[in-house]
Amino acid sequence: MTDLDAMDATVKPRTARLRADASRNRERIVAAATEALVEFGPDVPLDEVARRAGVGNATLYRHFSDRGELIRQVTLSVMARTAQRAEDALAEEPDAFSALYRFVFEAAEERIGALCPMLSEAFDREDPEVAGQVQRMERAIIAIVDRAQRTGQLRPDIAVGDLMVALTQLTRPLPGTGCVGFDRFVHRHLQLFLDGLRAPARSVLVGTAATLEDLKAGRK
Amino acid sequence: MTDLDAMDATVKPRTARLRADASRNRERIVAAATEALVEFGPDVPLDEVARRAGVGNATLYRHFSDRGELIRQVTLSVMARTAQRAEDALAEEPDAFSALYRFVFEAAEERIGALCPMLSEAFDREDPEVAGQVQRMERAIIAIVDRAQRTGQLRPDIAVGDLMVALTQLTRPLPGTGCVGFDRFVHRHLQLFLDGLRAPARSVLVGTAATLEDLKAGRK
Amino acid sequence: MTDLDAMDATVKPRTARLRADASRNRERIVAAATEALVEFGPDVPLDEVARRAGVGNATLYRHFSDRGELIRQVTLSVMARTAQRAEDALAEEPDAFSALYRFVFEAAEERIGALCPMLSEAFDREDPEVAGQVQRMERAIIAIVDRAQRTGQLRPDIAVGDLMVALTQLTRPLPGTGCVGFDRFVHRHLQLFLDGLRAPARSVLVGTAATLEDLKAGRK
Amino acid sequence: MTDLDAMDATVKPRTARLRADASRNRERIVAAATEALVEFGPDVPLDEVARRAGVGNATLYRHFSDRGELIRQVTLSVMARTAQRAEDALAEEPDAFSALYRFVFEAAEERIGALCPMLSEAFDREDPEVAGQVQRMERAIIAIVDRAQRTGQLRPDIAVGDLMVALTQLTRPLPGTGCVGFDRFVHRHLQLFLDGLRAPARSVLVGTAATLEDLKAGRK
DNA sequence: AATGAATGAGGGTTCATTCAT
DNA sequence: AATGAATGAACCCTCATTCAT
């Protein structure tokens, strides 16, 4: 950096920033992919994603070298927002079960169902960036669950893995529908499920409380 | 049927009786398709179904004109067995909630998750045979739900539609996985959901109780 | 094999023989691929091969799981025929140089240029079947070369690798042409090259005589 | 050119003079394209050429409207240098066959193999600039060939077309390889070919001596 | 003038469906 | 009736070319 550079406000940053339009496209693709992943699952045609994002298919490939990379980015962005929501809920809700309650509905809004490809064999959970976000999200959700269990509002025989998978399943759209009129069911189901989570437990659960680690193991 | 047909002793019966081996093949294909649908989701390659059934792919097409017809038959067979289970549970379980409880787990065993394509736009629920099975199954489940609500064991603000959709969602396969280690979750989720269904209700549900009719309407 | 089987002339062989039409298609594809490989090189569009063979592209994939497998089969068939030609020339030609001469022109006819993908990194020369044919062909050509060198008709400072590569290069068609009027050149070039190969050597060659082993090493 | 233009002292010269950096880029692109053509063959990705030249892909298109134009420029530059080499060899070598000998190896160095697209149907040899360079190169090579034939060192039954095509063929890159360890063959092949060209002829050539005109005709 | 970005077309491969044995 | 084989359409991905900064 010379003095001349320092004086020039328009100098390009060293880490090439994306052009405005490219950056916009990138975000539109991630958003479209998030929705499409929730709706179609991990095999969603990438052409469909591109179409929804309003870009050519090759543009998608310019930004994401292949399907895995696109899914990775979607996963990261969904996890980041979900973690944030979880942290906020924990920090802002005075009541422990209210925090859980709020988190569940906000996670649904953030399309936590788009994380389903994380469970497939192809997905690399060892990737450092992914591992980092997983840990952040995990910590935040565990904190919510722990607090609600410590206050005696959440049944003690469940764990974060149970919550995450059920949440994903219940928020998945019906196949082949444009999700029309489906959200209306989802809220009811989540609420019923949350009622089932409340302490005191109304039944004895089979199996053992599933953690996020178990999900990893379950893949094999 | 003409008079000539009537006079012909060798005429084939209306429901053409299949040769023993053909009939066996047909059943093997439906069984394989049910499992494969649960495992791979609705996009399972038909060659995979044929392979699992141990027949050539063209044999599959001799029995089922296309993917839709195969799914229709799977749907019918799952519904028939599910209805039977519901009827049995109602008849045999003295306790109203136990009947519901037993039905839910048996429906999972019968792969009620394979019914999810039924909810898609492409599926023709007006088909007489389908409509018949839907009605039979519906009736049996409504009877279970009604009884449990009348005995005050099941919260009154839910309806059969809520139950069916949640049941389907919670037992649907995780897309893209070989479902490894997944069943282990399903039982826990169902139990938690059932706990949420018990009276007294632990929350006030948003929306209105959804009937099976609502599902039809919701599709559009 | 039961006695009944033995009496039944129409019994299917244990190693499922291809249907007549499938077998015909397979051969047409290999033939078309041979020509196309010579003309376009190893990146020839497989759709082009299918078109030339008069089959759909998927038929090509039924017979050859991927490009590598197709190239492998072409390689095997060209090597087999080339080896046969070499063996025949050696056995039938009383004059040592005549045998070499005859082999060179017959190898051109057999499209030895189609072997060019063998030199690419992707090609697996360790495959047992390939290795076998390479060895057979190599032996036959070495025998021809050796005899001509022993009789003092072929210059001693060249080896089979020199011959093979030059033969491939000189018989490759000009790119983008339908080979129109090109064969006319090829014969002249081969003859000139053969004249250069005759003993006594008219120059001292740079480098060392290249064997087929060197070709393998050269890839890396 | 109008009179107005003529009066305008600031008018750009007919051969628009490029800015120094633009001119440098242009040359770097042609050089990179020459090497890349030899290495990858005529289907080399233009992005690869741009990358090697150290410019953006659009810069390449600013200089060369399309692939054909780039190849044309490469062809022109190779021909120009080849012609120069031929003229120098003729002028500087006292021995007639030595001139031919020197030219052949220098042409290989100048990547005369990159001229192979010139022989394809798509290439426009009627283009004045191309025609001019062809003529210059042709004249120089004919002079070399003629002299060597007149001195009785070069067999009389070959013509410049034979030489040019064989030279191109023998120096063409092996398709699909990174040309690793290939140059080592080329020198030997050229030398063997030259030995075959020496008088007295060791065989009777089939066909008639091919001139460059014949190549044009051969394409059709 | 130089460039990063966008795009449509094309080739590779799979799969639902049809055909021929 | 059963089956292996054939096929075209769909999707993935790359690349030549054009566009916008």
PDB file of C-alpha atoms in Angstrom, chain C:
ATOM      1  CA  MET C   1     -26.855 -80.326 -16.337  1.00  0.00           C
ATOM      2  CA  THR C   2     -29.517 -82.973 -16.154  1.00  0.00           C
ATOM      3  CA  ASP C   3     -30.175 -85.563 -18.787  1.00  0.00           C
ATOM      4  CA  LEU C   4     -33.189 -83.584 -19.777  1.00  0.00           C
ATOM      5  CA  ASP C   5     -31.030 -80.562 -20.351  1.00  0.00           C
ATOM      6  CA  ALA C   6     -28.640 -82.590 -22.370  1.00  0.00           C
ATOM      7  CA  MET C   7     -31.436 -83.689 -24.621  1.00  0.00           C
ATOM      8  CA  ASP C   8     -32.785 -80.210 -25.093  1.00  0.00           C
ATOM      9  CA  ALA C   9     -30.862 -78.481 -27.819  1.00  0.00           C
ATOM     10  CA  THR C  10     -32.541 -75.154 -27.050  1.00  0.00           C
ATOM     11  CA  VAL C  11     -31.468 -74.968 -23.437  1.00  0.00           C
ATOM     12  CA  LYS C  12     -29.916 -71.635 -22.592  1.00  0.00           C
ATOM     13  CA  PRO C  13     -26.184 -71.721 -22.008  1.00  0.00           C
ATOM     14  CA  ARG C  14     -25.165 -71.033 -18.459  1.00  0.00           C
ATOM     15  CA  THR C  15     -23.156 -67.973 -19.429  1.00  0.00           C
ATOM     16  CA  ALA C  16     -26.022 -65.923 -20.786  1.00  0.00           C
ATOM     17  CA  ARG C  17     -25.258 -65.389 -24.433  1.00  0.00           C
ATOM     18  CA  LEU C  18     -26.253 -62.043 -25.849  1.00  0.00           C
ATOM     19  CA  ARG C  19     -29.323 -61.821 -27.952  1.00  0.00           C
ATOM     20  CA  ALA C  20     -28.581 -61.715 -31.660  1.00  0.00           C
ATOM     21  CA  ASP C  21     -29.581 -58.076 -32.070  1.00  0.00           C
ATOM     22  CA  ALA C  22     -27.724 -56.974 -28.972  1.00  0.00           C
ATOM     23  CA  SER C  23     -24.617 -58.709 -30.151  1.00  0.00           C
ATOM     24  CA  ARG C  24     -24.885 -57.020 -33.525  1.00  0.00           C
ATOM     25  CA  ASN C  25     -25.284 -53.639 -31.872  1.00  0.00           C
ATOM     26  CA  ARG C  26     -22.313 -54.234 -29.663  1.00  0.00           C
ATOM     27  CA  GLU C  27     -20.109 -54.951 -32.633  1.00  0.00           C
ATOM     28  CA  ARG C  28     -21.385 -51.987 -34.566  1.00  0.00           C
ATOM     29  CA  ILE C  29     -20.617 -49.731 -31.629  1.00  0.00           C
ATOM     30  CA  VAL C  30     -17.086 -51.030 -31.298  1.00  0.00           C
ATOM     31  CA  ALA C  31     -16.523 -50.597 -35.022  1.00  0.00           C
ATOM     32  CA  ALA C  32     -17.912 -47.076 -35.010  1.00  0.00           C
ATOM     33  CA  ALA C  33     -15.909 -46.193 -31.934  1.00  0.00           C
ATOM     34  CA  THR C  34     -12.737 -47.468 -33.567  1.00  0.00           C
ATOM     35  CA  GLU C  35     -13.176 -45.210 -36.547  1.00  0.00           C
ATOM     36  CA  ALA C  36     -14.257 -42.264 -34.422  1.00  0.00           C
ATOM     37  CA  LEU C  37     -11.326 -42.658 -32.058  1.00  0.00           C
ATOM     38  CA  VAL C  38      -8.906 -42.553 -34.940  1.00  0.00           C
ATOM     39  CA  GLU C  39     -10.578 -39.473 -36.292  1.00  0.00           C
ATOM     40  CA  PHE C  40     -11.337 -37.452 -33.149  1.00  0.00           C
ATOM     41  CA  GLY C  41      -8.949 -38.845 -30.601  1.00  0.00           C
ATOM     42  CA  PRO C  42      -9.835 -39.995 -27.115  1.00  0.00           C
ATOM     43  CA  ASP C  43     -12.279 -37.138 -26.484  1.00  0.00           C
ATOM     44  CA  VAL C  44     -14.624 -38.186 -29.248  1.00  0.00           C
ATOM     45  CA  PRO C  45     -18.215 -37.399 -28.252  1.00  0.00           C
ATOM     46  CA  LEU C  46     -19.915 -40.660 -27.416  1.00  0.00           C
ATOM     47  CA  ASP C  47     -23.109 -39.353 -28.975  1.00  0.00           C
ATOM     48  CA  GLU C  48     -21.168 -39.199 -32.224  1.00  0.00           C
ATOM     49  CA  VAL C  49     -20.124 -42.812 -31.794  1.00  0.00           C
ATOM     50  CA  ALA C  50     -23.719 -43.839 -31.138  1.00  0.00           C
ATOM     51  CA  ARG C  51     -24.910 -41.904 -34.147  1.00  0.00           C
ATOM     52  CA  ARG C  52     -22.369 -43.590 -36.411  1.00  0.00           C
ATOM     53  CA  ALA C  53     -23.303 -46.977 -35.020  1.00  0.00           C
ATOM     54  CA  GLY C  54     -26.940 -46.218 -35.715  1.00  0.00           C
ATOM     55  CA  VAL C  55     -28.056 -46.746 -32.124  1.00  0.00           C
ATOM     56  CA  GLY C  56     -29.375 -44.519 -29.364  1.00  0.00           C
ATOM     57  CA  ASN C  57     -26.838 -43.166 -26.957  1.00  0.00           C
ATOM     58  CA  ALA C  58     -28.257 -45.115 -24.048  1.00  0.00           C
ATOM     59  CA  THR C  59     -27.698 -48.346 -25.942  1.00  0.00           C
ATOM     60  CA  LEU C  60     -24.044 -47.534 -25.957  1.00  0.00           C
ATOM     61  CA  TYR C  61     -24.159 -47.185 -22.195  1.00  0.00           C
ATOM     62  CA  ARG C  62     -25.956 -50.490 -21.786  1.00  0.00           C
ATOM     63  CA  HIS C  63     -23.038 -52.220 -23.447  1.00  0.00           C
ATOM     64  CA  PHE C  64     -20.228 -50.090 -22.061  1.00  0.00           C
ATOM     65  CA  SER C  65     -20.652 -48.630 -18.641  1.00  0.00           C
ATOM     66  CA  ASP C  66     -18.621 -45.560 -19.449  1.00  0.00           C
ATOM     67  CA  ARG C  67     -16.141 -44.046 -21.859  1.00  0.00           C
ATOM     68  CA  GLY C  68     -13.273 -45.912 -20.300  1.00  0.00           C
ATOM     69  CA  GLU C  69     -14.910 -49.263 -20.798  1.00  0.00           C
ATOM     70  CA  LEU C  70     -15.731 -48.516 -24.429  1.00  0.00           C
ATOM     71  CA  ILE C  71     -12.181 -47.432 -25.113  1.00  0.00           C
ATOM     72  CA  ARG C  72     -10.937 -50.516 -23.348  1.00  0.00           C
ATOM     73  CA  GLN C  73     -12.962 -52.793 -25.602  1.00  0.00           C
ATOM     74  CA  VAL C  74     -11.900 -50.955 -28.734  1.00  0.00           C
ATOM     75  CA  THR C  75      -8.322 -51.204 -27.614  1.00  0.00           C
ATOM     76  CA  LEU C  76      -8.641 -54.913 -27.010  1.00  0.00           C
ATOM     77  CA  SER C  77     -10.227 -55.583 -30.368  1.00  0.00           C
ATOM     78  CA  VAL C  78      -7.731 -53.499 -32.299  1.00  0.00           C
ATOM     79  CA  MET C  79      -4.821 -55.072 -30.478  1.00  0.00           C
ATOM     80  CA  ALA C  80      -6.176 -58.550 -31.087  1.00  0.00           C
ATOM     81  CA  ARG C  81      -6.485 -57.996 -34.802  1.00  0.00           C
ATOM     82  CA  THR C  82      -3.181 -56.194 -35.019  1.00  0.00           C
ATOM     83  CA  ALA C  83      -1.427 -58.980 -33.160  1.00  0.00           C
ATOM     84  CA  GLN C  84      -2.991 -61.512 -35.489  1.00  0.00           C
ATOM     85  CA  ARG C  85      -1.794 -59.584 -38.498  1.00  0.00           C
ATOM     86  CA  ALA C  86       1.689 -59.389 -37.053  1.00  0.00           C
ATOM     87  CA  GLU C  87       1.765 -63.107 -36.335  1.00  0.00           C
ATOM     88  CA  ASP C  88       0.509 -63.909 -39.826  1.00  0.00           C
ATOM     89  CA  ALA C  89       3.007 -61.608 -41.470  1.00  0.00           C
ATOM     90  CA  LEU C  90       5.838 -63.159 -39.522  1.00  0.00           C
ATOM     91  CA  ALA C  91       4.724 -66.685 -40.320  1.00  0.00           C
ATOM     92  CA  GLU C  92       3.900 -66.182 -43.967  1.00  0.00           C
ATOM     93  CA  GLU C  93       6.478 -63.763 -45.275  1.00  0.00           C
ATOM     94  CA  PRO C  94       9.768 -65.423 -46.091  1.00  0.00           C
ATOM     95  CA  ASP C  95      11.610 -62.109 -46.280  1.00  0.00           C
ATOM     96  CA  ALA C  96      12.189 -60.345 -42.970  1.00  0.00           C
ATOM     97  CA  PHE C  97      11.714 -56.788 -44.176  1.00  0.00           C
ATOM     98  CA  SER C  98       8.676 -57.796 -46.207  1.00  0.00           C
ATOM     99  CA  ALA C  99       7.076 -58.986 -43.029  1.00  0.00           C
ATOM    100  CA  LEU C 100       7.680 -55.604 -41.401  1.00  0.00           C
ATOM    101  CA  TYR C 101       6.488 -53.850 -44.518  1.00  0.00           C
ATOM    102  CA  ARG C 102       3.321 -55.894 -44.705  1.00  0.00           C
ATOM    103  CA  PHE C 103       2.628 -55.456 -41.013  1.00  0.00           C
ATOM    104  CA  VAL C 104       2.922 -51.690 -41.151  1.00  0.00           C
ATOM    105  CA  PHE C 105       0.312 -51.348 -43.850  1.00  0.00           C
ATOM    106  CA  GLU C 106      -1.985 -53.893 -42.327  1.00  0.00           C
ATOM    107  CA  ALA C 107      -1.755 -52.208 -38.935  1.00  0.00           C
ATOM    108  CA  ALA C 108      -2.834 -48.984 -40.603  1.00  0.00           C
ATOM    109  CA  GLU C 109      -5.793 -50.823 -42.076  1.00  0.00           C
ATOM    110  CA  GLU C 110      -6.674 -52.173 -38.651  1.00  0.00           C
ATOM    111  CA  ARG C 111      -6.797 -48.623 -37.352  1.00  0.00           C
ATOM    112  CA  ILE C 112      -3.900 -48.918 -35.024  1.00  0.00           C
ATOM    113  CA  GLY C 113      -4.317 -45.173 -34.540  1.00  0.00           C
ATOM    114  CA  ALA C 114      -7.309 -46.021 -32.370  1.00  0.00           C
ATOM    115  CA  LEU C 115      -4.846 -47.102 -29.724  1.00  0.00           C
ATOM    116  CA  CYS C 116      -3.872 -43.503 -29.016  1.00  0.00           C
ATOM    117  CA  PRO C 117      -5.928 -43.319 -25.796  1.00  0.00           C
ATOM    118  CA  MET C 118      -3.675 -46.011 -24.382  1.00  0.00           C
ATOM    119  CA  LEU C 119      -1.115 -43.304 -23.880  1.00  0.00           C
ATOM    120  CA  SER C 120      -3.365 -41.114 -21.760  1.00  0.00           C
ATOM    121  CA  GLU C 121      -3.151 -41.126 -17.994  1.00  0.00           C
ATOM    122  CA  ALA C 122      -6.698 -42.332 -17.546  1.00  0.00           C
ATOM    123  CA  PHE C 123      -6.062 -45.607 -19.340  1.00  0.00           C
ATOM    124  CA  ASP C 124      -5.403 -48.603 -17.128  1.00  0.00           C
ATOM    125  CA  ARG C 125      -2.709 -50.690 -18.687  1.00  0.00           C
ATOM    126  CA  GLU C 126      -2.549 -52.843 -15.587  1.00  0.00           C
ATOM    127  CA  ASP C 127      -5.904 -54.403 -16.427  1.00  0.00           C
ATOM    128  CA  PRO C 128      -5.192 -58.096 -16.891  1.00  0.00           C
ATOM    129  CA  GLU C 129      -7.013 -58.478 -20.177  1.00  0.00           C
ATOM    130  CA  VAL C 130      -5.356 -55.382 -21.586  1.00  0.00           C
ATOM    131  CA  ALA C 131      -1.975 -56.408 -20.288  1.00  0.00           C
ATOM    132  CA  GLY C 132      -2.438 -59.779 -21.949  1.00  0.00           C
ATOM    133  CA  GLN C 133      -3.206 -58.356 -25.356  1.00  0.00           C
ATOM    134  CA  VAL C 134      -0.431 -55.802 -25.067  1.00  0.00           C
ATOM    135  CA  GLN C 135       1.976 -58.589 -24.391  1.00  0.00           C
ATOM    136  CA  ARG C 136       0.745 -60.701 -27.282  1.00  0.00           C
ATOM    137  CA  MET C 137       0.919 -57.787 -29.705  1.00  0.00           C
ATOM    138  CA  GLU C 138       4.243 -56.661 -28.361  1.00  0.00           C
ATOM    139  CA  ARG C 139       5.737 -60.098 -28.742  1.00  0.00           C
ATOM    140  CA  ALA C 140       4.606 -60.433 -32.309  1.00  0.00           C
ATOM    141  CA  ILE C 141       5.895 -57.037 -33.336  1.00  0.00           C
ATOM    142  CA  ILE C 142       9.157 -57.498 -31.511  1.00  0.00           C
ATOM    143  CA  ALA C 143       9.605 -60.757 -33.345  1.00  0.00           C
ATOM    144  CA  ILE C 144       9.163 -58.976 -36.649  1.00  0.00           C
ATOM    145  CA  VAL C 145      11.536 -56.205 -35.694  1.00  0.00           C
ATOM    146  CA  ASP C 146      14.110 -58.576 -34.291  1.00  0.00           C
ATOM    147  CA  ARG C 147      14.146 -60.799 -37.301  1.00  0.00           C
ATOM    148  CA  ALA C 148      14.580 -57.860 -39.649  1.00  0.00           C
ATOM    149  CA  GLN C 149      17.395 -56.522 -37.511  1.00  0.00           C
ATOM    150  CA  ARG C 150      19.060 -59.918 -37.351  1.00  0.00           C
ATOM    151  CA  THR C 151      18.948 -60.285 -41.097  1.00  0.00           C
ATOM    152  CA  GLY C 152      20.533 -56.864 -41.337  1.00  0.00           C
ATOM    153  CA  GLN C 153      17.659 -55.325 -43.256  1.00  0.00           C
ATOM    154  CA  LEU C 154      16.363 -53.072 -40.474  1.00  0.00           C
ATOM    155  CA  ARG C 155      18.592 -50.463 -38.832  1.00  0.00           C
ATOM    156  CA  PRO C 156      19.544 -51.594 -35.364  1.00  0.00           C
ATOM    157  CA  ASP C 157      19.126 -48.265 -33.577  1.00  0.00           C
ATOM    158  CA  ILE C 158      15.345 -48.282 -33.503  1.00  0.00           C
ATOM    159  CA  ALA C 159      12.943 -50.232 -31.371  1.00  0.00           C
ATOM    160  CA  VAL C 160       9.328 -51.215 -31.382  1.00  0.00           C
ATOM    161  CA  GLY C 161       8.193 -48.057 -29.558  1.00  0.00           C
ATOM    162  CA  ASP C 162       9.543 -45.842 -32.328  1.00  0.00           C
ATOM    163  CA  LEU C 163       7.656 -47.857 -34.836  1.00  0.00           C
ATOM    164  CA  MET C 164       4.374 -47.877 -32.982  1.00  0.00           C
ATOM    165  CA  VAL C 165       4.196 -44.176 -32.237  1.00  0.00           C
ATOM    166  CA  ALA C 166       5.256 -43.082 -35.699  1.00  0.00           C
ATOM    167  CA  LEU C 167       2.743 -45.461 -37.177  1.00  0.00           C
ATOM    168  CA  THR C 168       0.021 -43.962 -35.037  1.00  0.00           C
ATOM    169  CA  GLN C 169       0.977 -40.403 -35.866  1.00  0.00           C
ATOM    170  CA  LEU C 170       1.290 -40.934 -39.593  1.00  0.00           C
ATOM    171  CA  THR C 171      -2.048 -42.699 -39.878  1.00  0.00           C
ATOM    172  CA  ARG C 172      -4.078 -40.193 -37.916  1.00  0.00           C
ATOM    173  CA  PRO C 173      -6.533 -38.363 -40.120  1.00  0.00           C
ATOM    174  CA  LEU C 174      -6.311 -34.643 -40.501  1.00  0.00           C
ATOM    175  CA  PRO C 175      -8.588 -32.980 -37.988  1.00  0.00           C
ATOM    176  CA  GLY C 176     -11.930 -31.735 -39.170  1.00  0.00           C
ATOM    177  CA  THR C 177     -11.772 -33.591 -42.431  1.00  0.00           C
ATOM    178  CA  GLY C 178     -13.765 -36.585 -43.375  1.00  0.00           C
ATOM    179  CA  CYS C 179     -10.422 -38.074 -44.313  1.00  0.00           C
ATOM    180  CA  VAL C 180     -11.198 -37.310 -47.905  1.00  0.00           C
ATOM    181  CA  GLY C 181      -8.225 -37.948 -50.100  1.00  0.00           C
ATOM    182  CA  PHE C 182      -5.987 -38.473 -47.152  1.00  0.00           C
ATOM    183  CA  ASP C 183      -5.234 -42.170 -47.414  1.00  0.00           C
ATOM    184  CA  ARG C 184      -3.368 -41.306 -50.534  1.00  0.00           C
ATOM    185  CA  PHE C 185      -0.851 -39.442 -48.391  1.00  0.00           C
ATOM    186  CA  VAL C 186      -0.670 -42.034 -45.691  1.00  0.00           C
ATOM    187  CA  HIS C 187       0.677 -44.773 -47.888  1.00  0.00           C
ATOM    188  CA  ARG C 188       3.408 -42.549 -49.203  1.00  0.00           C
ATOM    189  CA  HIS C 189       4.387 -41.426 -45.705  1.00  0.00           C
ATOM    190  CA  LEU C 190       4.533 -44.945 -44.383  1.00  0.00           C
ATOM    191  CA  GLN C 191       6.639 -46.016 -47.278  1.00  0.00           C
ATOM    192  CA  LEU C 192       9.026 -43.108 -46.827  1.00  0.00           C
ATOM    193  CA  PHE C 193       9.269 -43.901 -43.137  1.00  0.00           C
ATOM    194  CA  LEU C 194       9.962 -47.548 -43.888  1.00  0.00           C
ATOM    195  CA  ASP C 195      12.666 -46.500 -46.297  1.00  0.00           C
ATOM    196  CA  GLY C 196      14.186 -44.523 -43.456  1.00  0.00           C
ATOM    197  CA  LEU C 197      14.098 -47.634 -41.320  1.00  0.00           C
ATOM    198  CA  ARG C 198      16.102 -49.774 -43.699  1.00  0.00           C
ATOM    199  CA  ALA C 199      19.642 -50.682 -42.996  1.00  0.00           C
ATOM    200  CA  PRO C 200      22.160 -49.370 -43.457  1.00  0.00           C
ATOM    201  CA  ALA C 201      21.164 -46.389 -41.364  1.00  0.00           C
ATOM    202  CA  ARG C 202      21.648 -43.146 -43.222  1.00  0.00           C
ATOM    203  CA  SER C 203      22.071 -41.120 -40.043  1.00  0.00           C
ATOM    204  CA  VAL C 204      22.784 -41.441 -36.375  1.00  0.00           C
ATOM    205  CA  LEU C 205      19.590 -41.224 -34.368  1.00  0.00           C
ATOM    206  CA  VAL C 206      19.387 -38.925 -31.386  1.00  0.00           C
ATOM    207  CA  GLY C 207      18.109 -40.412 -28.140  1.00  0.00           C
ATOM    208  CA  THR C 208      17.707 -44.074 -27.428  1.00  0.00           C
ATOM    209  CA  ALA C 209      15.588 -46.714 -29.054  1.00  0.00           C
ATOM    210  CA  ALA C 210      12.131 -46.512 -27.524  1.00  0.00           C
ATOM    211  CA  THR C 211      10.392 -49.658 -26.387  1.00  0.00           C
ATOM    212  CA  LEU C 212       6.727 -50.073 -25.530  1.00  0.00           C
ATOM    213  CA  GLU C 213       7.789 -49.927 -21.903  1.00  0.00           C
ATOM    214  CA  ASP C 214       9.067 -46.420 -22.500  1.00  0.00           C
ATOM    215  CA  LEU C 215       5.646 -45.372 -23.662  1.00  0.00           C
ATOM    216  CA  LYS C 216       4.203 -46.424 -20.367  1.00  0.00           C
ATOM    217  CA  ALA C 217       6.912 -44.539 -18.518  1.00  0.00           C
ATOM    218  CA  GLY C 218       6.462 -41.466 -20.683  1.00  0.00           C
ATOM    219  CA  ARG C 219       2.921 -41.009 -19.472  1.00  0.00           C
ATOM    220  CA  LYS C 220       3.312 -40.164 -15.817  1.00  0.00           C
TER     221      LYS C 220
END
